[in-house]
Amino acid sequence: MVDEIRHQYEEDILNLSFSGRHTLGTPKVIPPDPQLEERCSNLILSDDQIERVSATLLKEIENGLRQKTNGEADIKCYPTYVRNLPNGEERGKFLALDLGGTNFRVLLIHLGEATPEKEFASRIFAVPHQIMTGPGEALFDHIAECLALFVKEYKVDKEVIPLGFTFSFPCRQEGLTKARLVQWTKGFTCANVEGEDVVELLQRAIHKRGDVTIEVMAVLNDTTGTLMACAYKQPACRIGLIVGTGLNACYVEKLDNIERWDGDFDDPKQCIINTEWGAFGDNGCLDFVRTEYDKALDAATLNRGRQLYEKNGIWHVYG
């Protein structure tokens, strides 16, 4: 079914491209193709449908924030414990690790201490398929090995540099340096990781090597990292949005609206919320806009019935 959809999609695009061609001189007007329009009609939402999706999204976010309804909510709205936003005056040297797909990036960042062309250095490492689907220990051993290679390459292996760990999978955070994986997404199925603290697993793999000293100072989602990075130069930024291998968003919420908040209520009385809205619709609330293509696509994935909004919204799955 997926191959049939892909073939039809390619055929439609081909027809569309030919319909837009014209020779030099006066453009030739090609009348619309009724069959093509009919085939694509259910992919275009009406204004009423868009408003209904918007209202449903707001309701699901509110359910995620409430104590009584969080258990049944498909948008979990995890507090990140990140409460302060950068103001552009931060200074120092930091490591960053960004894991969220088949590749991950390691960065060495200088804030306010280097010339613009030397503000950061980065390197991308691959995550082989056998590691994505193998034991969890092998995954974190691989990450620790790549971290060691990176800090040695840039000759900072003798320094103790704080590391920010961007782990872009649904996690239930229990503090700034503690996050338990709720479920794997994006094709990862590593055993013995779900339900475990990913920071502890990474630190264990680093300490096991014994050749570098790296301490994780914060764990966050890529949406939170995106918001923080933008706020460093644009202090008014309050929303982070990811449209890539995954689909997710975060935003700044008042503590009074977070019924599951278990921290203090000192200033600032706010916290970044990681919505994990890739699961929006998993409870059936978006069935009114799902098409036969969405259903066929979901049926061909490893995690059927889960992350439906993410699957519907990310074009890479059609490849």
PDB file of C-alpha atoms in Angstrom:
ATOM      1  CA  MET A   1       0.000   0.000   0.000  1.00  0.00           C
ATOM      2  CA  VAL A   2       2.795   2.418   0.889  1.00  0.00           C
ATOM      3  CA  ASP A   3       4.543   1.687  -2.429  1.00  0.00           C
ATOM      4  CA  GLU A   4       1.250   2.369  -4.249  1.00  0.00           C
ATOM      5  CA  ILE A   5       0.872   5.669  -2.414  1.00  0.00           C
ATOM      6  CA  ARG A   6       4.462   6.639  -3.220  1.00  0.00           C
ATOM      7  CA  HIS A   7       3.963   5.754  -6.897  1.00  0.00           C
ATOM      8  CA  GLN A   8       0.722   7.730  -7.094  1.00  0.00           C
ATOM      9  CA  TYR A   9       2.348  10.664  -5.253  1.00  0.00           C
ATOM     10  CA  GLU A  10       5.252  10.712  -7.730  1.00  0.00           C
ATOM     11  CA  GLU A  11       2.822  10.463 -10.640  1.00  0.00           C
ATOM     12  CA  ASP A  12       0.766  13.365  -9.293  1.00  0.00           C
ATOM     13  CA  ILE A  13       3.875  15.505  -8.832  1.00  0.00           C
ATOM     14  CA  LEU A  14       4.971  14.648 -12.385  1.00  0.00           C
ATOM     15  CA  ASN A  15       1.572  15.626 -13.757  1.00  0.00           C
ATOM     16  CA  LEU A  16       1.638  18.805 -11.707  1.00  0.00           C
ATOM     17  CA  SER A  17       5.099  19.735 -12.979  1.00  0.00           C
ATOM     18  CA  PHE A  18       4.055  19.203 -16.605  1.00  0.00           C
ATOM     19  CA  SER A  19       0.897  21.261 -16.093  1.00  0.00           C
ATOM     20  CA  GLY A  20       3.042  24.198 -15.007  1.00  0.00           C
ATOM     21  CA  ARG A  21       5.406  24.123 -17.991  1.00  0.00           C
ATOM     22  CA  HIS A  22       5.210  26.555 -20.878  1.00  0.00           C
ATOM     23  CA  THR A  23       7.304  27.391 -23.887  1.00  0.00           C
ATOM     24  CA  LEU A  24       9.137  30.651 -24.357  1.00  0.00           C
ATOM     25  CA  GLY A  25       6.874  33.514 -25.290  1.00  0.00           C
ATOM     26  CA  THR A  26       3.271  33.795 -24.172  1.00  0.00           C
ATOM     27  CA  PRO A  27       2.608  31.458 -21.233  1.00  0.00           C
ATOM     28  CA  LYS A  28       0.185  28.697 -22.053  1.00  0.00           C
ATOM     29  CA  VAL A  29      -2.631  28.391 -19.562  1.00  0.00           C
ATOM     30  CA  ILE A  30      -3.326  24.780 -18.662  1.00  0.00           C
ATOM     31  CA  PRO A  31      -6.781  24.148 -17.220  1.00  0.00           C
ATOM     32  CA  PRO A  32      -6.934  22.448 -13.821  1.00  0.00           C
ATOM     33  CA  ASP A  33      -6.981  18.665 -13.792  1.00  0.00           C
ATOM     34  CA  PRO A  34     -10.277  17.623 -12.151  1.00  0.00           C
ATOM     35  CA  GLN A  35      -8.980  14.155 -11.327  1.00  0.00           C
ATOM     36  CA  LEU A  36      -5.880  15.558  -9.627  1.00  0.00           C
ATOM     37  CA  GLU A  37      -7.940  18.087  -7.698  1.00  0.00           C
ATOM     38  CA  GLU A  38     -10.358  15.414  -6.572  1.00  0.00           C
ATOM     39  CA  ARG A  39      -7.506  13.112  -5.530  1.00  0.00           C
ATOM     40  CA  CYS A  40      -5.937  15.848  -3.409  1.00  0.00           C
ATOM     41  CA  SER A  41      -9.134  17.360  -2.037  1.00  0.00           C
ATOM     42  CA  ASN A  42      -9.114  15.390   1.225  1.00  0.00           C
ATOM     43  CA  LEU A  43      -5.558  16.589   1.930  1.00  0.00           C
ATOM     44  CA  ILE A  44      -6.720  20.207   2.191  1.00  0.00           C
ATOM     45  CA  LEU A  45      -8.378  21.138   5.471  1.00  0.00           C
ATOM     46  CA  SER A  46     -11.317  23.516   5.532  1.00  0.00           C
ATOM     47  CA  ASP A  47     -11.347  26.555   7.816  1.00  0.00           C
ATOM     48  CA  ASP A  48     -13.778  24.751  10.120  1.00  0.00           C
ATOM     49  CA  GLN A  49     -11.470  21.722  10.327  1.00  0.00           C
ATOM     50  CA  ILE A  50      -8.436  23.905  11.076  1.00  0.00           C
ATOM     51  CA  GLU A  51     -10.346  25.659  13.864  1.00  0.00           C
ATOM     52  CA  ARG A  52     -11.413  22.290  15.274  1.00  0.00           C
ATOM     53  CA  VAL A  53      -7.822  21.004  15.195  1.00  0.00           C
ATOM     54  CA  SER A  54      -6.664  24.176  16.961  1.00  0.00           C
ATOM     55  CA  ALA A  55      -9.327  23.887  19.666  1.00  0.00           C
ATOM     56  CA  THR A  56      -8.566  20.195  20.147  1.00  0.00           C
ATOM     57  CA  LEU A  57      -4.844  20.921  20.448  1.00  0.00           C
ATOM     58  CA  LEU A  58      -5.482  23.516  23.163  1.00  0.00           C
ATOM     59  CA  LYS A  59      -7.746  21.100  25.049  1.00  0.00           C
ATOM     60  CA  GLU A  60      -5.152  18.318  24.908  1.00  0.00           C
ATOM     61  CA  ILE A  61      -2.401  20.651  26.159  1.00  0.00           C
ATOM     62  CA  GLU A  62      -4.639  21.688  29.060  1.00  0.00           C
ATOM     63  CA  ASN A  63      -5.272  17.996  29.821  1.00  0.00           C
ATOM     64  CA  GLY A  64      -1.534  17.415  29.887  1.00  0.00           C
ATOM     65  CA  LEU A  65      -1.001  20.242  32.370  1.00  0.00           C
ATOM     66  CA  ARG A  66      -3.685  19.024  34.777  1.00  0.00           C
ATOM     67  CA  GLN A  67      -2.972  16.420  37.436  1.00  0.00           C
ATOM     68  CA  LYS A  68      -6.242  14.493  37.010  1.00  0.00           C
ATOM     69  CA  THR A  69      -6.213  14.311  33.208  1.00  0.00           C
ATOM     70  CA  ASN A  70      -2.488  13.916  32.482  1.00  0.00           C
ATOM     71  CA  GLY A  71      -2.660  10.123  32.593  1.00  0.00           C
ATOM     72  CA  GLU A  72      -5.108   9.977  29.690  1.00  0.00           C
ATOM     73  CA  ALA A  73      -3.714  12.969  27.783  1.00  0.00           C
ATOM     74  CA  ASP A  74      -1.830  12.258  24.559  1.00  0.00           C
ATOM     75  CA  ILE A  75       0.089  15.565  24.852  1.00  0.00           C
ATOM     76  CA  LYS A  76       1.924  14.988  28.126  1.00  0.00           C
ATOM     77  CA  CYS A  77       3.343  18.499  28.671  1.00  0.00           C
ATOM     78  CA  TYR A  78       6.468  17.529  30.606  1.00  0.00           C
ATOM     79  CA  PRO A  79       8.009  20.237  32.823  1.00  0.00           C
ATOM     80  CA  THR A  80      11.657  20.661  31.802  1.00  0.00           C
ATOM     81  CA  TYR A  81      12.820  22.346  35.050  1.00  0.00           C
ATOM     82  CA  VAL A  82      14.352  25.036  32.839  1.00  0.00           C
ATOM     83  CA  ARG A  83      12.972  28.282  34.257  1.00  0.00           C
ATOM     84  CA  ASN A  84      15.418  31.018  33.284  1.00  0.00           C
ATOM     85  CA  LEU A  85      15.982  32.093  29.700  1.00  0.00           C
ATOM     86  CA  PRO A  86      19.347  33.418  28.480  1.00  0.00           C
ATOM     87  CA  ASN A  87      19.781  37.157  28.038  1.00  0.00           C
ATOM     88  CA  GLY A  88      22.887  37.223  25.827  1.00  0.00           C
ATOM     89  CA  GLU A  89      25.274  38.032  28.644  1.00  0.00           C
ATOM     90  CA  GLU A  90      26.279  34.421  29.400  1.00  0.00           C
ATOM     91  CA  ARG A  91      30.023  33.706  29.202  1.00  0.00           C
ATOM     92  CA  GLY A  92      32.149  30.584  29.256  1.00  0.00           C
ATOM     93  CA  LYS A  93      33.115  27.368  27.496  1.00  0.00           C
ATOM     94  CA  PHE A  94      30.583  24.557  27.115  1.00  0.00           C
ATOM     95  CA  LEU A  95      30.096  21.192  25.448  1.00  0.00           C
ATOM     96  CA  ALA A  96      26.814  20.269  23.795  1.00  0.00           C
ATOM     97  CA  LEU A  97      25.585  16.846  22.705  1.00  0.00           C
ATOM     98  CA  ASP A  98      22.532  16.661  20.450  1.00  0.00           C
ATOM     99  CA  LEU A  99      21.033  13.173  19.985  1.00  0.00           C
ATOM    100  CA  GLY A 100      17.749  12.920  18.163  1.00  0.00           C
ATOM    101  CA  GLY A 101      18.086  10.789  15.049  1.00  0.00           C
ATOM    102  CA  THR A 102      20.392   8.678  12.930  1.00  0.00           C
ATOM    103  CA  ASN A 103      23.164  11.229  13.479  1.00  0.00           C
ATOM    104  CA  PHE A 104      24.170  13.203  16.527  1.00  0.00           C
ATOM    105  CA  ARG A 105      26.260  16.333  16.894  1.00  0.00           C
ATOM    106  CA  VAL A 106      28.900  17.302  19.439  1.00  0.00           C
ATOM    107  CA  LEU A 107      29.777  20.988  19.844  1.00  0.00           C
ATOM    108  CA  LEU A 108      32.374  22.997  21.723  1.00  0.00           C
ATOM    109  CA  ILE A 109      30.942  26.473  22.312  1.00  0.00           C
ATOM    110  CA  HIS A 110      32.655  29.669  23.510  1.00  0.00           C
ATOM    111  CA  LEU A 111      30.219  32.348  24.664  1.00  0.00           C
ATOM    112  CA  GLY A 112      31.636  35.851  24.751  1.00  0.00           C
ATOM    113  CA  GLU A 113      35.257  34.730  24.757  1.00  0.00           C
ATOM    114  CA  ALA A 114      36.162  34.132  21.126  1.00  0.00           C
ATOM    115  CA  THR A 115      36.102  35.993  17.845  1.00  0.00           C
ATOM    116  CA  PRO A 116      32.905  35.370  15.833  1.00  0.00           C
ATOM    117  CA  GLU A 117      34.495  32.858  13.479  1.00  0.00           C
ATOM    118  CA  LYS A 118      35.708  30.783  16.428  1.00  0.00           C
ATOM    119  CA  GLU A 119      32.597  30.797  18.577  1.00  0.00           C
ATOM    120  CA  PHE A 120      32.065  27.074  18.191  1.00  0.00           C
ATOM    121  CA  ALA A 121      33.421  23.859  16.719  1.00  0.00           C
ATOM    122  CA  SER A 122      31.242  20.894  15.867  1.00  0.00           C
ATOM    123  CA  ARG A 123      31.345  17.390  14.469  1.00  0.00           C
ATOM    124  CA  ILE A 124      28.595  15.020  13.376  1.00  0.00           C
ATOM    125  CA  PHE A 125      28.712  11.319  14.237  1.00  0.00           C
ATOM    126  CA  ALA A 126      26.543   8.555  12.797  1.00  0.00           C
ATOM    127  CA  VAL A 127      24.455   6.127  14.795  1.00  0.00           C
ATOM    128  CA  PRO A 128      24.611   2.814  12.863  1.00  0.00           C
ATOM    129  CA  HIS A 129      21.358   0.904  12.506  1.00  0.00           C
ATOM    130  CA  GLN A 130      22.630  -2.012  14.569  1.00  0.00           C
ATOM    131  CA  ILE A 131      23.236   0.382  17.456  1.00  0.00           C
ATOM    132  CA  MET A 132      19.818   2.052  17.031  1.00  0.00           C
ATOM    133  CA  THR A 133      18.155  -1.331  17.450  1.00  0.00           C
ATOM    134  CA  GLY A 134      20.655  -3.051  19.749  1.00  0.00           C
ATOM    135  CA  PRO A 135      21.214  -3.000  23.509  1.00  0.00           C
ATOM    136  CA  GLY A 136      21.050   0.379  25.238  1.00  0.00           C
ATOM    137  CA  GLU A 137      24.506  -0.023  26.750  1.00  0.00           C
ATOM    138  CA  ALA A 138      26.029  -0.186  23.261  1.00  0.00           C
ATOM    139  CA  LEU A 139      24.326   3.081  22.299  1.00  0.00           C
ATOM    140  CA  PHE A 140      25.706   5.026  25.253  1.00  0.00           C
ATOM    141  CA  ASP A 141      29.134   3.411  24.892  1.00  0.00           C
ATOM    142  CA  HIS A 142      29.158   4.625  21.280  1.00  0.00           C
ATOM    143  CA  ILE A 143      28.195   8.159  22.333  1.00  0.00           C
ATOM    144  CA  ALA A 144      30.866   8.193  25.048  1.00  0.00           C
ATOM    145  CA  GLU A 145      33.495   7.041  22.550  1.00  0.00           C
ATOM    146  CA  CYS A 146      32.560   9.825  20.121  1.00  0.00           C
ATOM    147  CA  LEU A 147      32.639  12.406  22.926  1.00  0.00           C
ATOM    148  CA  ALA A 148      36.129  11.252  23.896  1.00  0.00           C
ATOM    149  CA  LEU A 149      37.313  11.492  20.274  1.00  0.00           C
ATOM    150  CA  PHE A 150      35.904  15.008  20.004  1.00  0.00           C
ATOM    151  CA  VAL A 151      37.422  16.495  23.176  1.00  0.00           C
ATOM    152  CA  LYS A 152      40.799  14.953  22.331  1.00  0.00           C
ATOM    153  CA  GLU A 153      40.648  16.322  18.789  1.00  0.00           C
ATOM    154  CA  TYR A 154      40.091  19.845  20.126  1.00  0.00           C
ATOM    155  CA  LYS A 155      42.558  19.363  22.977  1.00  0.00           C
ATOM    156  CA  VAL A 156      40.139  19.981  25.827  1.00  0.00           C
ATOM    157  CA  ASP A 157      40.258  16.446  27.230  1.00  0.00           C
ATOM    158  CA  LYS A 158      42.269  17.649  30.237  1.00  0.00           C
ATOM    159  CA  GLU A 159      39.639  20.234  31.168  1.00  0.00           C
ATOM    160  CA  VAL A 160      36.358  19.724  32.999  1.00  0.00           C
ATOM    161  CA  ILE A 161      33.772  21.366  30.741  1.00  0.00           C
ATOM    162  CA  PRO A 162      30.031  21.282  31.529  1.00  0.00           C
ATOM    163  CA  LEU A 163      27.943  19.351  29.003  1.00  0.00           C
ATOM    164  CA  GLY A 164      24.405  20.135  27.925  1.00  0.00           C
ATOM    165  CA  PHE A 165      22.726  16.912  26.756  1.00  0.00           C
ATOM    166  CA  THR A 166      19.956  17.380  24.197  1.00  0.00           C
ATOM    167  CA  PHE A 167      18.042  14.085  24.160  1.00  0.00           C
ATOM    168  CA  SER A 168      15.217  14.454  21.670  1.00  0.00           C
ATOM    169  CA  PHE A 169      12.915  11.631  22.706  1.00  0.00           C
ATOM    170  CA  PRO A 170       9.875  11.683  25.013  1.00  0.00           C
ATOM    171  CA  CYS A 171      11.189  11.856  28.583  1.00  0.00           C
ATOM    172  CA  ARG A 172       9.691  12.381  32.005  1.00  0.00           C
ATOM    173  CA  GLN A 173      12.040  14.835  33.650  1.00  0.00           C
ATOM    174  CA  GLU A 174      12.598  14.625  37.390  1.00  0.00           C
ATOM    175  CA  GLY A 175      15.135  17.437  37.573  1.00  0.00           C
ATOM    176  CA  LEU A 176      17.550  19.438  35.489  1.00  0.00           C
ATOM    177  CA  THR A 177      19.953  16.468  35.249  1.00  0.00           C
ATOM    178  CA  LYS A 178      17.513  13.564  35.470  1.00  0.00           C
ATOM    179  CA  ALA A 179      15.196  12.380  32.716  1.00  0.00           C
ATOM    180  CA  ARG A 180      13.626   8.961  32.218  1.00  0.00           C
ATOM    181  CA  LEU A 181      12.886   7.822  28.678  1.00  0.00           C
ATOM    182  CA  VAL A 182       9.152   7.249  28.248  1.00  0.00           C
ATOM    183  CA  GLN A 183       9.324   5.564  24.849  1.00  0.00           C
ATOM    184  CA  TRP A 184      11.634   5.379  21.870  1.00  0.00           C
ATOM    185  CA  THR A 185      10.645   7.095  18.612  1.00  0.00           C
ATOM    186  CA  LYS A 186      12.312   7.789  15.223  1.00  0.00           C
ATOM    187  CA  GLY A 187      13.260   4.143  14.625  1.00  0.00           C
ATOM    188  CA  PHE A 188      15.213   3.617  17.870  1.00  0.00           C
ATOM    189  CA  THR A 189      14.394   0.429  19.799  1.00  0.00           C
ATOM    190  CA  CYS A 190      17.419   0.057  22.103  1.00  0.00           C
ATOM    191  CA  ALA A 191      16.682  -2.380  24.906  1.00  0.00           C
ATOM    192  CA  ASN A 192      16.826  -1.558  28.628  1.00  0.00           C
ATOM    193  CA  VAL A 193      16.555   2.222  28.198  1.00  0.00           C
ATOM    194  CA  GLU A 194      12.846   2.984  28.460  1.00  0.00           C
ATOM    195  CA  GLY A 195      12.067   3.926  32.044  1.00  0.00           C
ATOM    196  CA  GLU A 196      15.750   4.579  32.817  1.00  0.00           C
ATOM    197  CA  ASP A 197      17.542   7.851  33.530  1.00  0.00           C
ATOM    198  CA  VAL A 198      19.398   8.674  30.298  1.00  0.00           C
ATOM    199  CA  VAL A 199      21.826  11.026  32.073  1.00  0.00           C
ATOM    200  CA  GLU A 200      22.893   8.247  34.408  1.00  0.00           C
ATOM    201  CA  LEU A 201      23.353   5.869  31.460  1.00  0.00           C
ATOM    202  CA  LEU A 202      25.547   8.400  29.650  1.00  0.00           C
ATOM    203  CA  GLN A 203      27.605   9.282  32.747  1.00  0.00           C
ATOM    204  CA  ARG A 204      28.134   5.577  33.440  1.00  0.00           C
ATOM    205  CA  ALA A 205      29.434   5.040  29.890  1.00  0.00           C
ATOM    206  CA  ILE A 206      31.789   8.051  30.182  1.00  0.00           C
ATOM    207  CA  HIS A 207      33.152   7.045  33.586  1.00  0.00           C
ATOM    208  CA  LYS A 208      33.650   3.481  32.397  1.00  0.00           C
ATOM    209  CA  ARG A 209      36.131   4.713  29.795  1.00  0.00           C
ATOM    210  CA  GLY A 210      38.304   6.529  32.337  1.00  0.00           C
ATOM    211  CA  ASP A 211      40.100   8.680  29.757  1.00  0.00           C
ATOM    212  CA  VAL A 212      37.971  11.872  29.864  1.00  0.00           C
ATOM    213  CA  THR A 213      36.105  13.856  32.511  1.00  0.00           C
ATOM    214  CA  ILE A 214      32.754  15.149  31.299  1.00  0.00           C
ATOM    215  CA  GLU A 215      29.898  16.072  33.612  1.00  0.00           C
ATOM    216  CA  VAL A 216      26.338  16.493  32.361  1.00  0.00           C
ATOM    217  CA  MET A 217      24.978  19.763  33.780  1.00  0.00           C
ATOM    218  CA  ALA A 218      21.563  19.676  32.091  1.00  0.00           C
ATOM    219  CA  VAL A 219      19.420  17.378  29.968  1.00  0.00           C
ATOM    220  CA  LEU A 220      16.810  18.862  27.674  1.00  0.00           C
ATOM    221  CA  ASN A 221      14.766  18.222  24.562  1.00  0.00           C
ATOM    222  CA  ASP A 222      15.713  19.700  21.195  1.00  0.00           C
ATOM    223  CA  THR A 223      12.684  21.983  21.329  1.00  0.00           C
ATOM    224  CA  THR A 224      13.944  23.456  24.604  1.00  0.00           C
ATOM    225  CA  GLY A 225      17.427  23.787  23.139  1.00  0.00           C
ATOM    226  CA  THR A 226      15.988  25.600  20.126  1.00  0.00           C
ATOM    227  CA  LEU A 227      14.075  28.021  22.351  1.00  0.00           C
ATOM    228  CA  MET A 228      17.131  28.686  24.524  1.00  0.00           C
ATOM    229  CA  ALA A 229      19.412  29.226  21.528  1.00  0.00           C
ATOM    230  CA  CYS A 230      17.007  31.716  19.972  1.00  0.00           C
ATOM    231  CA  ALA A 231      16.404  33.519  23.277  1.00  0.00           C
ATOM    232  CA  TYR A 232      20.173  34.067  23.603  1.00  0.00           C
ATOM    233  CA  LYS A 233      19.962  36.559  20.728  1.00  0.00           C
ATOM    234  CA  GLN A 234      16.211  37.282  20.751  1.00  0.00           C
ATOM    235  CA  PRO A 235      15.139  37.600  24.420  1.00  0.00           C
ATOM    236  CA  ALA A 236      11.446  37.873  23.498  1.00  0.00           C
ATOM    237  CA  CYS A 237      11.368  34.291  22.154  1.00  0.00           C
ATOM    238  CA  ARG A 238       8.956  32.076  24.123  1.00  0.00           C
ATOM    239  CA  ILE A 239       8.270  29.120  21.778  1.00  0.00           C
ATOM    240  CA  GLY A 240      10.558  26.445  20.364  1.00  0.00           C
ATOM    241  CA  LEU A 241       9.392  24.417  17.340  1.00  0.00           C
ATOM    242  CA  ILE A 242      11.013  21.392  15.725  1.00  0.00           C
ATOM    243  CA  VAL A 243      10.029  20.191  12.236  1.00  0.00           C
ATOM    244  CA  GLY A 244      12.622  17.628  11.208  1.00  0.00           C
ATOM    245  CA  THR A 245      13.128  13.947  11.976  1.00  0.00           C
ATOM    246  CA  GLY A 246      10.471  14.559  14.611  1.00  0.00           C
ATOM    247  CA  LEU A 247       7.706  17.071  15.240  1.00  0.00           C
ATOM    248  CA  ASN A 248       7.495  18.813  18.609  1.00  0.00           C
ATOM    249  CA  ALA A 249       7.115  22.147  20.384  1.00  0.00           C
ATOM    250  CA  CYS A 250       7.829  23.740  23.743  1.00  0.00           C
ATOM    251  CA  TYR A 251       6.769  26.995  25.330  1.00  0.00           C
ATOM    252  CA  VAL A 252       7.080  29.033  28.521  1.00  0.00           C
ATOM    253  CA  GLU A 253       4.215  28.363  30.958  1.00  0.00           C
ATOM    254  CA  LYS A 254       3.224  29.965  34.268  1.00  0.00           C
ATOM    255  CA  LEU A 255       3.852  27.723  37.280  1.00  0.00           C
ATOM    256  CA  ASP A 256       0.273  28.255  38.477  1.00  0.00           C
ATOM    257  CA  ASN A 257      -0.968  26.453  35.345  1.00  0.00           C
ATOM    258  CA  ILE A 258       1.292  23.406  35.832  1.00  0.00           C
ATOM    259  CA  GLU A 259      -0.621  21.265  38.335  1.00  0.00           C
ATOM    260  CA  ARG A 260       2.064  18.567  38.249  1.00  0.00           C
ATOM    261  CA  TRP A 261       4.841  21.014  39.193  1.00  0.00           C
ATOM    262  CA  ASP A 262       6.802  19.678  42.187  1.00  0.00           C
ATOM    263  CA  GLY A 263       9.464  22.369  42.500  1.00  0.00           C
ATOM    264  CA  ASP A 264       9.562  25.669  44.343  1.00  0.00           C
ATOM    265  CA  PHE A 265       7.503  28.706  43.433  1.00  0.00           C
ATOM    266  CA  ASP A 266      10.308  31.239  43.681  1.00  0.00           C
ATOM    267  CA  ASP A 267      10.879  33.732  40.882  1.00  0.00           C
ATOM    268  CA  PRO A 268      10.785  33.374  38.000  1.00  0.00           C
ATOM    269  CA  LYS A 269       7.367  31.754  38.372  1.00  0.00           C
ATOM    270  CA  GLN A 270       7.616  29.994  35.021  1.00  0.00           C
ATOM    271  CA  CYS A 271       8.942  26.832  33.411  1.00  0.00           C
ATOM    272  CA  ILE A 272       9.513  25.654  29.859  1.00  0.00           C
ATOM    273  CA  ILE A 273       7.016  22.908  28.990  1.00  0.00           C
ATOM    274  CA  ASN A 274       8.018  20.174  26.538  1.00  0.00           C
ATOM    275  CA  THR A 275       4.644  19.327  25.003  1.00  0.00           C
ATOM    276  CA  GLU A 276       5.676  16.165  23.091  1.00  0.00           C
ATOM    277  CA  TRP A 277       2.813  16.945  20.743  1.00  0.00           C
ATOM    278  CA  GLY A 278       4.070  14.388  18.216  1.00  0.00           C
ATOM    279  CA  ALA A 279       1.614  12.062  19.982  1.00  0.00           C
ATOM    280  CA  PHE A 280      -1.313  14.442  19.370  1.00  0.00           C
ATOM    281  CA  GLY A 281      -4.155  12.306  18.010  1.00  0.00           C
ATOM    282  CA  ASP A 282      -2.985   8.989  19.455  1.00  0.00           C
ATOM    283  CA  ASN A 283      -6.228   8.884  21.463  1.00  0.00           C
ATOM    284  CA  GLY A 284      -8.353   9.261  18.330  1.00  0.00           C
ATOM    285  CA  CYS A 285      -9.116  12.976  18.677  1.00  0.00           C
ATOM    286  CA  LEU A 286      -7.781  13.682  15.152  1.00  0.00           C
ATOM    287  CA  ASP A 287      -9.538  10.820  13.373  1.00  0.00           C
ATOM    288  CA  PHE A 288     -11.834  13.367  11.687  1.00  0.00           C
ATOM    289  CA  VAL A 289      -8.941  14.631   9.531  1.00  0.00           C
ATOM    290  CA  ARG A 290      -6.929  11.436   9.051  1.00  0.00           C
ATOM    291  CA  THR A 291      -6.923  10.124   5.485  1.00  0.00           C
ATOM    292  CA  GLU A 292      -6.429   6.683   3.982  1.00  0.00           C
ATOM    293  CA  TYR A 293      -2.838   7.717   3.275  1.00  0.00           C
ATOM    294  CA  ASP A 294      -2.216   8.558   6.933  1.00  0.00           C
ATOM    295  CA  LYS A 295      -3.615   5.195   7.998  1.00  0.00           C
ATOM    296  CA  ALA A 296      -1.595   3.242   5.446  1.00  0.00           C
ATOM    297  CA  LEU A 297       1.546   5.103   6.445  1.00  0.00           C
ATOM    298  CA  ASP A 298       0.994   4.367  10.127  1.00  0.00           C
ATOM    299  CA  ALA A 299       0.394   0.686   9.368  1.00  0.00           C
ATOM    300  CA  ALA A 300       3.849   0.459   7.772  1.00  0.00           C
ATOM    301  CA  THR A 301       5.734   1.922  10.759  1.00  0.00           C
ATOM    302  CA  LEU A 302       7.409   0.205  13.713  1.00  0.00           C
ATOM    303  CA  ASN A 303       5.253   2.029  16.298  1.00  0.00           C
ATOM    304  CA  ARG A 304       1.750   1.666  14.881  1.00  0.00           C
ATOM    305  CA  GLY A 305      -0.860   3.838  16.503  1.00  0.00           C
ATOM    306  CA  ARG A 306       1.702   6.092  18.160  1.00  0.00           C
ATOM    307  CA  GLN A 307       3.148   9.519  17.277  1.00  0.00           C
ATOM    308  CA  LEU A 308       0.365  10.015  14.716  1.00  0.00           C
ATOM    309  CA  TYR A 309       0.663  13.809  14.518  1.00  0.00           C
ATOM    310  CA  GLU A 310       4.384  13.445  13.943  1.00  0.00           C
ATOM    311  CA  LYS A 311       3.839  10.928  11.152  1.00  0.00           C
ATOM    312  CA  ASN A 312       1.161  13.070   9.520  1.00  0.00           C
ATOM    313  CA  GLY A 313       3.259  16.217   9.681  1.00  0.00           C
ATOM    314  CA  ILE A 314       6.739  15.096   8.650  1.00  0.00           C
ATOM    315  CA  TRP A 315       7.384  14.661   4.917  1.00  0.00           C
ATOM    316  CA  HIS A 316      10.514  12.490   5.362  1.00  0.00           C
ATOM    317  CA  VAL A 317       8.336   9.465   6.053  1.00  0.00           C
ATOM    318  CA  TYR A 318       7.145   9.486   2.437  1.00  0.00           C
ATOM    319  CA  GLY A 319      10.691   8.705   1.328  1.00  0.00           C
TER     320      GLY A 319
END
